[in-house]
PDB file of C-alpha atoms in Angstrom:
ATOM      1  CA  TYR A   1       0.077   0.232   0.183  1.00  0.00           C
ATOM      2  CA  PRO A   2      -0.640   2.677  -1.060  1.00  0.00           C
ATOM      3  CA  TRP A   3       0.750   1.122  -5.387  1.00  0.00           C
ATOM      4  CA  LEU A   4      -0.938  -2.808  -4.713  1.00  0.00           C
ATOM      5  CA  THR A   5      -4.471  -2.563  -2.751  1.00  0.00           C
ATOM      6  CA  HIS A   6      -7.419  -5.929  -2.343  1.00  0.00           C
ATOM      7  CA  PRO A   7      -5.534  -8.145  -1.559  1.00  0.00           C
ATOM      8  CA  LYS A   8      -7.195 -11.764  -2.376  1.00  0.00           C
ATOM      9  CA  LYS A   9      -6.065 -14.213  -0.916  1.00  0.00           C
ATOM     10  CA  GLU A  10      -5.928 -18.200  -3.693  1.00  0.00           C
ATOM     11  CA  GLN A  11      -8.406 -16.504  -6.203  1.00  0.00           C
ATOM     12  CA  PRO A  12      -9.596 -19.317  -8.425  1.00  0.00           C
ATOM     13  CA  LEU A  13      -9.497 -19.179 -11.507  1.00  0.00           C
ATOM     14  CA  HIS A  14     -11.400 -21.387 -14.324  1.00  0.00           C
ATOM     15  CA  ASP A  15     -14.546 -22.467 -12.392  1.00  0.00           C
ATOM     16  CA  GLY A  16     -12.282 -23.614  -9.446  1.00  0.00           C
ATOM     17  CA  ARG A  17      -9.746 -25.894 -11.399  1.00  0.00           C
ATOM     18  CA  LYS A  18      -6.140 -23.168 -10.922  1.00  0.00           C
ATOM     19  CA  ARG A  19      -5.864 -20.265  -8.000  1.00  0.00           C
ATOM     20  CA  ILE A  20      -3.294 -17.517  -7.785  1.00  0.00           C
ATOM     21  CA  ASP A  21      -1.598 -17.912  -4.693  1.00  0.00           C
ATOM     22  CA  ILE A  22      -2.043 -13.420  -3.818  1.00  0.00           C
ATOM     23  CA  VAL A  23      -4.131 -10.618  -6.747  1.00  0.00           C
ATOM     24  CA  TYR A  24      -3.673  -7.188  -5.536  1.00  0.00           C
ATOM     25  CA  SER A  25      -5.603  -3.934  -7.355  1.00  0.00           C
ATOM     26  CA  ASN A  26      -2.316  -2.234  -9.520  1.00  0.00           C
ATOM     27  CA  ALA A  27      -3.824   1.281  -7.835  1.00  0.00           C
ATOM     28  CA  ALA A  28       0.010   2.716  -8.372  1.00  0.00           C
ATOM     29  CA  SER A  29       0.001   6.759  -8.642  1.00  0.00           C
ATOM     30  CA  SER A  30       3.645   6.864  -8.987  1.00  0.00           C
ATOM     31  CA  GLY A  31       6.955   4.540  -8.327  1.00  0.00           C
ATOM     32  CA  PHE A  32       7.411   0.738 -10.008  1.00  0.00           C
ATOM     33  CA  PHE A  33       3.794  -0.186 -10.273  1.00  0.00           C
ATOM     34  CA  HIS A  34       2.840   3.071 -11.790  1.00  0.00           C
ATOM     35  CA  SER A  35       5.423   3.422 -14.328  1.00  0.00           C
ATOM     36  CA  LEU A  36       4.819  -0.296 -15.022  1.00  0.00           C
ATOM     37  CA  HIS A  37       2.656   0.532 -16.899  1.00  0.00           C
ATOM     38  CA  ALA A  38       2.539   3.669 -18.045  1.00  0.00           C
ATOM     39  CA  ILE A  39       5.838   3.910 -19.846  1.00  0.00           C
ATOM     40  CA  LYS A  40       6.913   1.014 -20.220  1.00  0.00           C
ATOM     41  CA  LYS A  41       3.621  -0.602 -21.444  1.00  0.00           C
ATOM     42  CA  VAL A  42       3.500  -3.845 -19.373  1.00  0.00           C
ATOM     43  CA  PRO A  43      -0.439  -4.812 -19.303  1.00  0.00           C
ATOM     44  CA  CYS A  44      -0.951  -4.653 -15.191  1.00  0.00           C
ATOM     45  CA  PRO A  45      -4.088  -3.938 -13.536  1.00  0.00           C
ATOM     46  CA  PHE A  46      -3.398  -6.651 -11.180  1.00  0.00           C
ATOM     47  CA  ILE A  47      -0.090  -7.967  -9.725  1.00  0.00           C
ATOM     48  CA  MET A  48      -0.289 -11.991  -9.028  1.00  0.00           C
ATOM     49  CA  VAL A  49       2.083 -13.744  -7.189  1.00  0.00           C
ATOM     50  CA  GLU A  50       3.476 -17.039  -6.881  1.00  0.00           C
ATOM     51  CA  CYS A  51       4.708 -17.934  -2.865  1.00  0.00           C
ATOM     52  CA  LYS A  52       7.060 -20.779  -2.857  1.00  0.00           C
ATOM     53  CA  ASN A  53       7.946 -22.064   0.620  1.00  0.00           C
ATOM     54  CA  TYR A  54      10.184 -24.118  -0.551  1.00  0.00           C
ATOM     55  CA  SER A  55      14.463 -25.164   0.487  1.00  0.00           C
ATOM     56  CA  ALA A  56      15.735 -25.763  -2.739  1.00  0.00           C
ATOM     57  CA  ASP A  57      15.506 -22.952  -5.811  1.00  0.00           C
ATOM     58  CA  PRO A  58      11.878 -22.137  -7.860  1.00  0.00           C
ATOM     59  CA  SER A  59      12.830 -24.229 -11.720  1.00  0.00           C
ATOM     60  CA  ASN A  60      11.252 -24.075 -14.371  1.00  0.00           C
ATOM     61  CA  PRO A  61       7.366 -25.672 -13.416  1.00  0.00           C
ATOM     62  CA  GLU A  62       7.067 -23.004 -10.577  1.00  0.00           C
ATOM     63  CA  LEU A  63       7.716 -20.195 -12.893  1.00  0.00           C
ATOM     64  CA  ASP A  64       5.810 -21.253 -15.882  1.00  0.00           C
ATOM     65  CA  GLN A  65       2.634 -22.315 -13.431  1.00  0.00           C
ATOM     66  CA  LEU A  66       2.617 -17.942 -12.675  1.00  0.00           C
ATOM     67  CA  ALA A  67       3.352 -17.158 -16.256  1.00  0.00           C
ATOM     68  CA  GLY A  68       0.462 -19.838 -16.899  1.00  0.00           C
ATOM     69  CA  ARG A  69      -1.978 -16.767 -14.592  1.00  0.00           C
ATOM     70  CA  PHE A  70      -0.988 -14.285 -17.015  1.00  0.00           C
ATOM     71  CA  SER A  71      -4.032 -13.537 -19.157  1.00  0.00           C
ATOM     72  CA  PRO A  72      -4.668  -9.570 -21.043  1.00  0.00           C
ATOM     73  CA  ASN A  73      -7.062  -9.155 -18.646  1.00  0.00           C
ATOM     74  CA  ARG A  74      -5.990 -10.058 -15.966  1.00  0.00           C
ATOM     75  CA  GLY A  75      -2.671  -8.723 -16.680  1.00  0.00           C
ATOM     76  CA  ARG A  76       1.232  -9.831 -17.902  1.00  0.00           C
ATOM     77  CA  PHE A  77       3.577  -8.982 -14.417  1.00  0.00           C
ATOM     78  CA  GLY A  78       3.606 -11.419 -11.362  1.00  0.00           C
ATOM     79  CA  LEU A  79       6.118 -11.749  -8.332  1.00  0.00           C
ATOM     80  CA  LEU A  80       7.376 -14.954  -7.329  1.00  0.00           C
ATOM     81  CA  VAL A  81       8.088 -14.725  -3.688  1.00  0.00           C
ATOM     82  CA  SER A  82      10.445 -17.770  -2.937  1.00  0.00           C
ATOM     83  CA  ARG A  83      12.535 -18.286   0.454  1.00  0.00           C
ATOM     84  CA  THR A  84      16.429 -18.353  -1.171  1.00  0.00           C
ATOM     85  CA  CYS A  85      17.401 -18.075  -3.892  1.00  0.00           C
ATOM     86  CA  ASP A  86      20.903 -19.374  -4.267  1.00  0.00           C
ATOM     87  CA  ASP A  87      21.207 -19.568  -8.478  1.00  0.00           C
ATOM     88  CA  ARG A  88      19.559 -15.746  -8.093  1.00  0.00           C
ATOM     89  CA  ASP A  89      21.314 -14.990 -12.371  1.00  0.00           C
ATOM     90  CA  LEU A  90      19.917 -18.879 -13.297  1.00  0.00           C
ATOM     91  CA  PHE A  91      16.023 -17.586 -12.514  1.00  0.00           C
ATOM     92  CA  ARG A  92      16.578 -14.540 -14.072  1.00  0.00           C
ATOM     93  CA  LYS A  93      17.657 -15.986 -16.893  1.00  0.00           C
ATOM     94  CA  ARG A  94      14.295 -18.384 -17.487  1.00  0.00           C
ATOM     95  CA  CYS A  95      12.516 -14.643 -16.267  1.00  0.00           C
ATOM     96  CA  ARG A  96      13.855 -13.570 -19.465  1.00  0.00           C
ATOM     97  CA  ASP A  97      13.498 -15.983 -21.596  1.00  0.00           C
ATOM     98  CA  THR A  98      10.108 -15.416 -20.426  1.00  0.00           C
ATOM     99  CA  VAL A  99       9.937 -12.121 -21.856  1.00  0.00           C
ATOM    100  CA  LEU A 100      11.972 -13.337 -24.339  1.00  0.00           C
ATOM    101  CA  ASP A 101       8.707 -15.719 -25.479  1.00  0.00           C
ATOM    102  CA  ASP A 102       5.955 -12.791 -24.957  1.00  0.00           C
ATOM    103  CA  ARG A 103       5.003 -15.157 -22.725  1.00  0.00           C
ATOM    104  CA  GLY A 104       5.250 -11.441 -19.155  1.00  0.00           C
ATOM    105  CA  TRP A 105       7.359 -10.721 -16.836  1.00  0.00           C
ATOM    106  CA  ILE A 106       8.158 -12.186 -13.510  1.00  0.00           C
ATOM    107  CA  VAL A 107      10.696 -10.704 -11.526  1.00  0.00           C
ATOM    108  CA  MET A 108      11.537 -12.751  -8.327  1.00  0.00           C
ATOM    109  CA  LEU A 109      11.628 -11.917  -4.612  1.00  0.00           C
ATOM    110  CA  THR A 110      13.805 -13.895  -1.728  1.00  0.00           C
ATOM    111  CA  ASP A 111      12.542 -13.154   1.685  1.00  0.00           C
ATOM    112  CA  ASP A 112      15.781 -10.772   1.995  1.00  0.00           C
ATOM    113  CA  ASP A 113      14.157  -8.627  -0.082  1.00  0.00           C
ATOM    114  CA  ILE A 114      10.680  -8.967   1.113  1.00  0.00           C
ATOM    115  CA  ARG A 115      12.438  -8.017   4.465  1.00  0.00           C
ATOM    116  CA  GLN A 116      13.742  -5.173   2.700  1.00  0.00           C
ATOM    117  CA  LEU A 117      11.223  -3.368   1.119  1.00  0.00           C
ATOM    118  CA  LEU A 118       9.277  -3.157   4.340  1.00  0.00           C
ATOM    119  CA  ASP A 119      12.218  -1.542   5.531  1.00  0.00           C
ATOM    120  CA  LEU A 120      12.555   0.425   3.294  1.00  0.00           C
ATOM    121  CA  ARG A 121       8.596   1.981   3.138  1.00  0.00           C
ATOM    122  CA  ALA A 122       8.536   2.144   7.270  1.00  0.00           C
ATOM    123  CA  ASP A 123      11.424   4.993   6.672  1.00  0.00           C
ATOM    124  CA  GLY A 124       8.723   6.353   4.031  1.00  0.00           C
ATOM    125  CA  LYS A 125      11.602   5.676   1.021  1.00  0.00           C
ATOM    126  CA  GLU A 126       9.316   5.211  -1.520  1.00  0.00           C
ATOM    127  CA  GLN A 127      12.650   5.757  -4.219  1.00  0.00           C
ATOM    128  CA  GLU A 128      13.864   2.969  -2.654  1.00  0.00           C
ATOM    129  CA  MET A 129      11.597   0.442  -3.501  1.00  0.00           C
ATOM    130  CA  SER A 130      10.492   1.056  -6.608  1.00  0.00           C
ATOM    131  CA  ALA A 131      14.834   0.744  -7.283  1.00  0.00           C
ATOM    132  CA  LEU A 132      15.126  -2.415  -6.031  1.00  0.00           C
ATOM    133  CA  LEU A 133      11.638  -3.332  -8.480  1.00  0.00           C
ATOM    134  CA  GLU A 134      13.058  -1.630 -11.090  1.00  0.00           C
ATOM    135  CA  ASN A 135      15.997  -2.781 -10.729  1.00  0.00           C
ATOM    136  CA  GLU A 136      14.955  -6.147 -10.959  1.00  0.00           C
ATOM    137  CA  TYR A 137      13.463  -5.458 -13.535  1.00  0.00           C
ATOM    138  CA  LYS A 138      16.073  -3.983 -15.650  1.00  0.00           C
ATOM    139  CA  ARG A 139      17.351  -7.519 -15.690  1.00  0.00           C
ATOM    140  CA  LEU A 140      14.761  -9.003 -17.480  1.00  0.00           C
ATOM    141  CA  VAL A 141      15.290  -6.953 -20.494  1.00  0.00           C
ATOM    142  CA  PHE A 142      19.438  -5.771 -20.798  1.00  0.00           C
TER     143      PHE A 142
END
């Protein structure tokens, strides 16, 4: 908040045959999520979040699961949240492959990233929050 609002846990899709762990409405009028749609033209009326509580690094099936939730009406941007990621460069390459295949944009956040974002939010440092997310996004396109 205030960028992401109205969280819905376990949002059902396709008459309940699928679900998204968390869906937020994108209400951003500034910052990363605003520039994502206003400047970068990434469709993102909703931000989809998949949470993985794994001891191993997420891999292609987890990435494909989230990419499979994207649609023209829901949007094409999501966050994959994982406890840790030992080989983050490899996972970023997988996320980049998803972009290059025109299947959407996925940014991974680990527990450490979430803690850092929460600390920045508590200190009112929204520009720094945007910068952290922007840096992860840039890795998908460069």
